[in-house]
Amino acid sequence: MAANKTVVFIHGMYMTPLCWEGWVKQFESQGYRCLAPAWPGRDKSVKELQTPDSKLGKLNLTDILAHLTQKIQSLNEKPILIGHSMGGLVTQILNQRGLASATVAIDSAPPAGVFTTEFSFLKANWGHVTPFANPNSPVIMTFERFQYAFVNGMSMNEQRAAFDTYVVPESRAIPRQSLTSVAKIDFKKEHTPLLLIAGGADHIIPASLTKTNYEKYKASPSVTDFKEFAGRNHFLLGQKGWEEVADYVLGWLNKQ
């Protein structure tokens, strides 16, 4: 087991800490102390969050980083950070800031300057980056968009259950700020061990984009690993067989 036993799970956009429920149980069974802090304003039930708070539209990446930094610095040891999607980008930034003992970024949103022109990436992300919408208004994830961006390849019943259980409105300011210097990574800088995981069938963060992200780190002397799970979509945290991904992460941590 990794020397540090505290794990901080960081959720991504359109989600709450509830998305980590299975992972928390899996890691706790292996002796880890697990924390899954909510982004600012997300410490409520999914049902309560369906009506967006007026402040949501102004929530940005800087707010999330500051909020999580405070929580991490209050711990008695540097934790292992595990993040999904935009939460994966957050873990990369916090790792760069020296706040992690190890980091796992799953289907991570790309750091500033890392991009792809793959059609699925552009289509899946259009709903929250479109310039035709009010940038200060929250964006509501429709079921149809969720089907394409998150849960492609799953049965209709599984897709609907995931949507009803986990999905909440989101701020457009978060992905917009991820394109700025706030999300810049110094890929040459030394860092604690980092694992980047990709879903082979992910539409919103194509595996090729995660591979490009990984390859940027080759300029660093630090441990950086990449793993692609074939056939997995963006919701591989809860997609059938998610335990295989969690077990792989546990195995990787045991080697560090």
PDB file of C-alpha atoms in Angstrom, residues 94-180:
ATOM      1  CA  LEU A  94      -2.691  20.693  -7.309  1.00  0.00           C
ATOM      2  CA  ASN A  95       0.058  18.128  -7.891  1.00  0.00           C
ATOM      3  CA  GLN A  96       2.112  20.822  -9.604  1.00  0.00           C
ATOM      4  CA  ARG A  97       1.602  23.004  -6.527  1.00  0.00           C
ATOM      5  CA  GLY A  98       3.084  20.302  -4.290  1.00  0.00           C
ATOM      6  CA  LEU A  99      -0.145  19.292  -2.560  1.00  0.00           C
ATOM      7  CA  ALA A 100      -0.209  15.578  -3.452  1.00  0.00           C
ATOM      8  CA  SER A 101       1.752  12.456  -2.564  1.00  0.00           C
ATOM      9  CA  ALA A 102       0.533  10.846  -5.809  1.00  0.00           C
ATOM     10  CA  THR A 103      -2.069  11.759  -8.406  1.00  0.00           C
ATOM     11  CA  VAL A 104      -4.505   9.873 -10.630  1.00  0.00           C
ATOM     12  CA  ALA A 105      -6.296  11.872 -13.347  1.00  0.00           C
ATOM     13  CA  ILE A 106      -9.136   9.939 -14.988  1.00  0.00           C
ATOM     14  CA  ASP A 107     -10.523  11.157 -18.337  1.00  0.00           C
ATOM     15  CA  SER A 108      -8.922  14.470 -17.424  1.00  0.00           C
ATOM     16  CA  ALA A 109      -9.893  17.764 -18.960  1.00  0.00           C
ATOM     17  CA  PRO A 110      -6.770  19.019 -20.742  1.00  0.00           C
ATOM     18  CA  PRO A 111      -4.442  21.659 -19.312  1.00  0.00           C
ATOM     19  CA  ALA A 112      -4.269  25.014 -21.094  1.00  0.00           C
ATOM     20  CA  GLY A 113      -2.690  24.644 -24.519  1.00  0.00           C
ATOM     21  CA  VAL A 114      -3.463  20.917 -24.894  1.00  0.00           C
ATOM     22  CA  PHE A 115      -6.191  20.520 -27.491  1.00  0.00           C
ATOM     23  CA  THR A 116      -7.755  18.247 -30.074  1.00  0.00           C
ATOM     24  CA  THR A 117      -9.946  18.844 -33.114  1.00  0.00           C
ATOM     25  CA  GLU A 118     -11.667  15.460 -32.880  1.00  0.00           C
ATOM     26  CA  PHE A 119     -15.340  15.883 -33.740  1.00  0.00           C
ATOM     27  CA  SER A 120     -16.621  14.082 -30.649  1.00  0.00           C
ATOM     28  CA  PHE A 121     -14.652  16.442 -28.385  1.00  0.00           C
ATOM     29  CA  LEU A 122     -16.051  19.524 -30.097  1.00  0.00           C
ATOM     30  CA  LYS A 123     -19.612  18.190 -30.178  1.00  0.00           C
ATOM     31  CA  ALA A 124     -19.667  16.948 -26.583  1.00  0.00           C
ATOM     32  CA  ASN A 125     -18.188  20.185 -25.185  1.00  0.00           C
ATOM     33  CA  TRP A 126     -20.205  22.629 -27.297  1.00  0.00           C
ATOM     34  CA  GLY A 127     -23.058  22.899 -24.808  1.00  0.00           C
ATOM     35  CA  HIS A 128     -20.948  24.645 -22.175  1.00  0.00           C
ATOM     36  CA  VAL A 129     -18.476  26.566 -24.359  1.00  0.00           C
ATOM     37  CA  THR A 130     -20.804  27.939 -27.032  1.00  0.00           C
ATOM     38  CA  PRO A 131     -20.277  31.699 -27.444  1.00  0.00           C
ATOM     39  CA  PHE A 132     -23.987  32.166 -28.158  1.00  0.00           C
ATOM     40  CA  ALA A 133     -25.053  31.582 -24.543  1.00  0.00           C
ATOM     41  CA  ASN A 134     -24.929  34.007 -21.641  1.00  0.00           C
ATOM     42  CA  PRO A 135     -21.551  33.210 -20.021  1.00  0.00           C
ATOM     43  CA  ASN A 136     -22.947  33.951 -16.563  1.00  0.00           C
ATOM     44  CA  SER A 137     -25.928  31.632 -16.825  1.00  0.00           C
ATOM     45  CA  PRO A 138     -25.654  28.028 -15.564  1.00  0.00           C
ATOM     46  CA  VAL A 139     -25.882  25.313 -18.181  1.00  0.00           C
ATOM     47  CA  ILE A 140     -28.326  22.434 -17.805  1.00  0.00           C
ATOM     48  CA  MET A 141     -27.164  19.045 -19.053  1.00  0.00           C
ATOM     49  CA  THR A 142     -29.932  17.491 -21.153  1.00  0.00           C
ATOM     50  CA  PHE A 143     -30.399  13.734 -21.162  1.00  0.00           C
ATOM     51  CA  GLU A 144     -29.642  13.600 -24.891  1.00  0.00           C
ATOM     52  CA  ARG A 145     -26.342  15.418 -24.444  1.00  0.00           C
ATOM     53  CA  PHE A 146     -25.471  13.243 -21.436  1.00  0.00           C
ATOM     54  CA  GLN A 147     -26.088  10.151 -23.551  1.00  0.00           C
ATOM     55  CA  TYR A 148     -23.525  11.304 -26.111  1.00  0.00           C
ATOM     56  CA  ALA A 149     -20.948  12.930 -23.850  1.00  0.00           C
ATOM     57  CA  PHE A 150     -20.897  10.621 -20.828  1.00  0.00           C
ATOM     58  CA  VAL A 151     -22.664   7.287 -21.189  1.00  0.00           C
ATOM     59  CA  ASN A 152     -22.440   6.233 -24.848  1.00  0.00           C
ATOM     60  CA  GLY A 153     -22.513   2.470 -25.258  1.00  0.00           C
ATOM     61  CA  MET A 154     -24.542   1.797 -22.102  1.00  0.00           C
ATOM     62  CA  SER A 155     -28.123   0.499 -22.119  1.00  0.00           C
ATOM     63  CA  MET A 156     -30.972   3.004 -22.057  1.00  0.00           C
ATOM     64  CA  ASN A 157     -31.885   1.968 -18.499  1.00  0.00           C
ATOM     65  CA  GLU A 158     -28.307   2.424 -17.325  1.00  0.00           C
ATOM     66  CA  GLN A 159     -28.050   5.811 -19.018  1.00  0.00           C
ATOM     67  CA  ARG A 160     -31.293   7.060 -17.481  1.00  0.00           C
ATOM     68  CA  ALA A 161     -30.355   5.780 -14.008  1.00  0.00           C
ATOM     69  CA  ALA A 162     -26.971   7.525 -14.157  1.00  0.00           C
ATOM     70  CA  PHE A 163     -28.551  10.772 -15.348  1.00  0.00           C
ATOM     71  CA  ASP A 164     -31.233  10.792 -12.660  1.00  0.00           C
ATOM     72  CA  THR A 165     -28.816   9.813  -9.889  1.00  0.00           C
ATOM     73  CA  TYR A 166     -25.804  12.031 -10.532  1.00  0.00           C
ATOM     74  CA  VAL A 167     -26.287  14.925 -12.965  1.00  0.00           C
ATOM     75  CA  VAL A 168     -26.578  18.541 -11.792  1.00  0.00           C
ATOM     76  CA  PRO A 169     -26.404  21.969 -13.521  1.00  0.00           C
ATOM     77  CA  GLU A 170     -22.997  23.509 -14.157  1.00  0.00           C
ATOM     78  CA  SER A 171     -21.163  26.820 -14.518  1.00  0.00           C
ATOM     79  CA  ARG A 172     -19.880  27.833 -17.945  1.00  0.00           C
ATOM     80  CA  ALA A 173     -17.068  29.799 -16.286  1.00  0.00           C
ATOM     81  CA  ILE A 174     -15.204  26.642 -15.234  1.00  0.00           C
ATOM     82  CA  PRO A 175     -14.347  25.248 -18.705  1.00  0.00           C
ATOM     83  CA  ARG A 176     -13.770  28.750 -20.036  1.00  0.00           C
ATOM     84  CA  GLN A 177     -11.146  29.419 -17.360  1.00  0.00           C
ATOM     85  CA  SER A 178      -9.505  26.053 -18.028  1.00  0.00           C
ATOM     86  CA  LEU A 179      -8.305  27.567 -21.311  1.00  0.00           C
ATOM     87  CA  THR A 180      -6.352  30.276 -19.464  1.00  0.00           C
TER      88      THR A 180
END
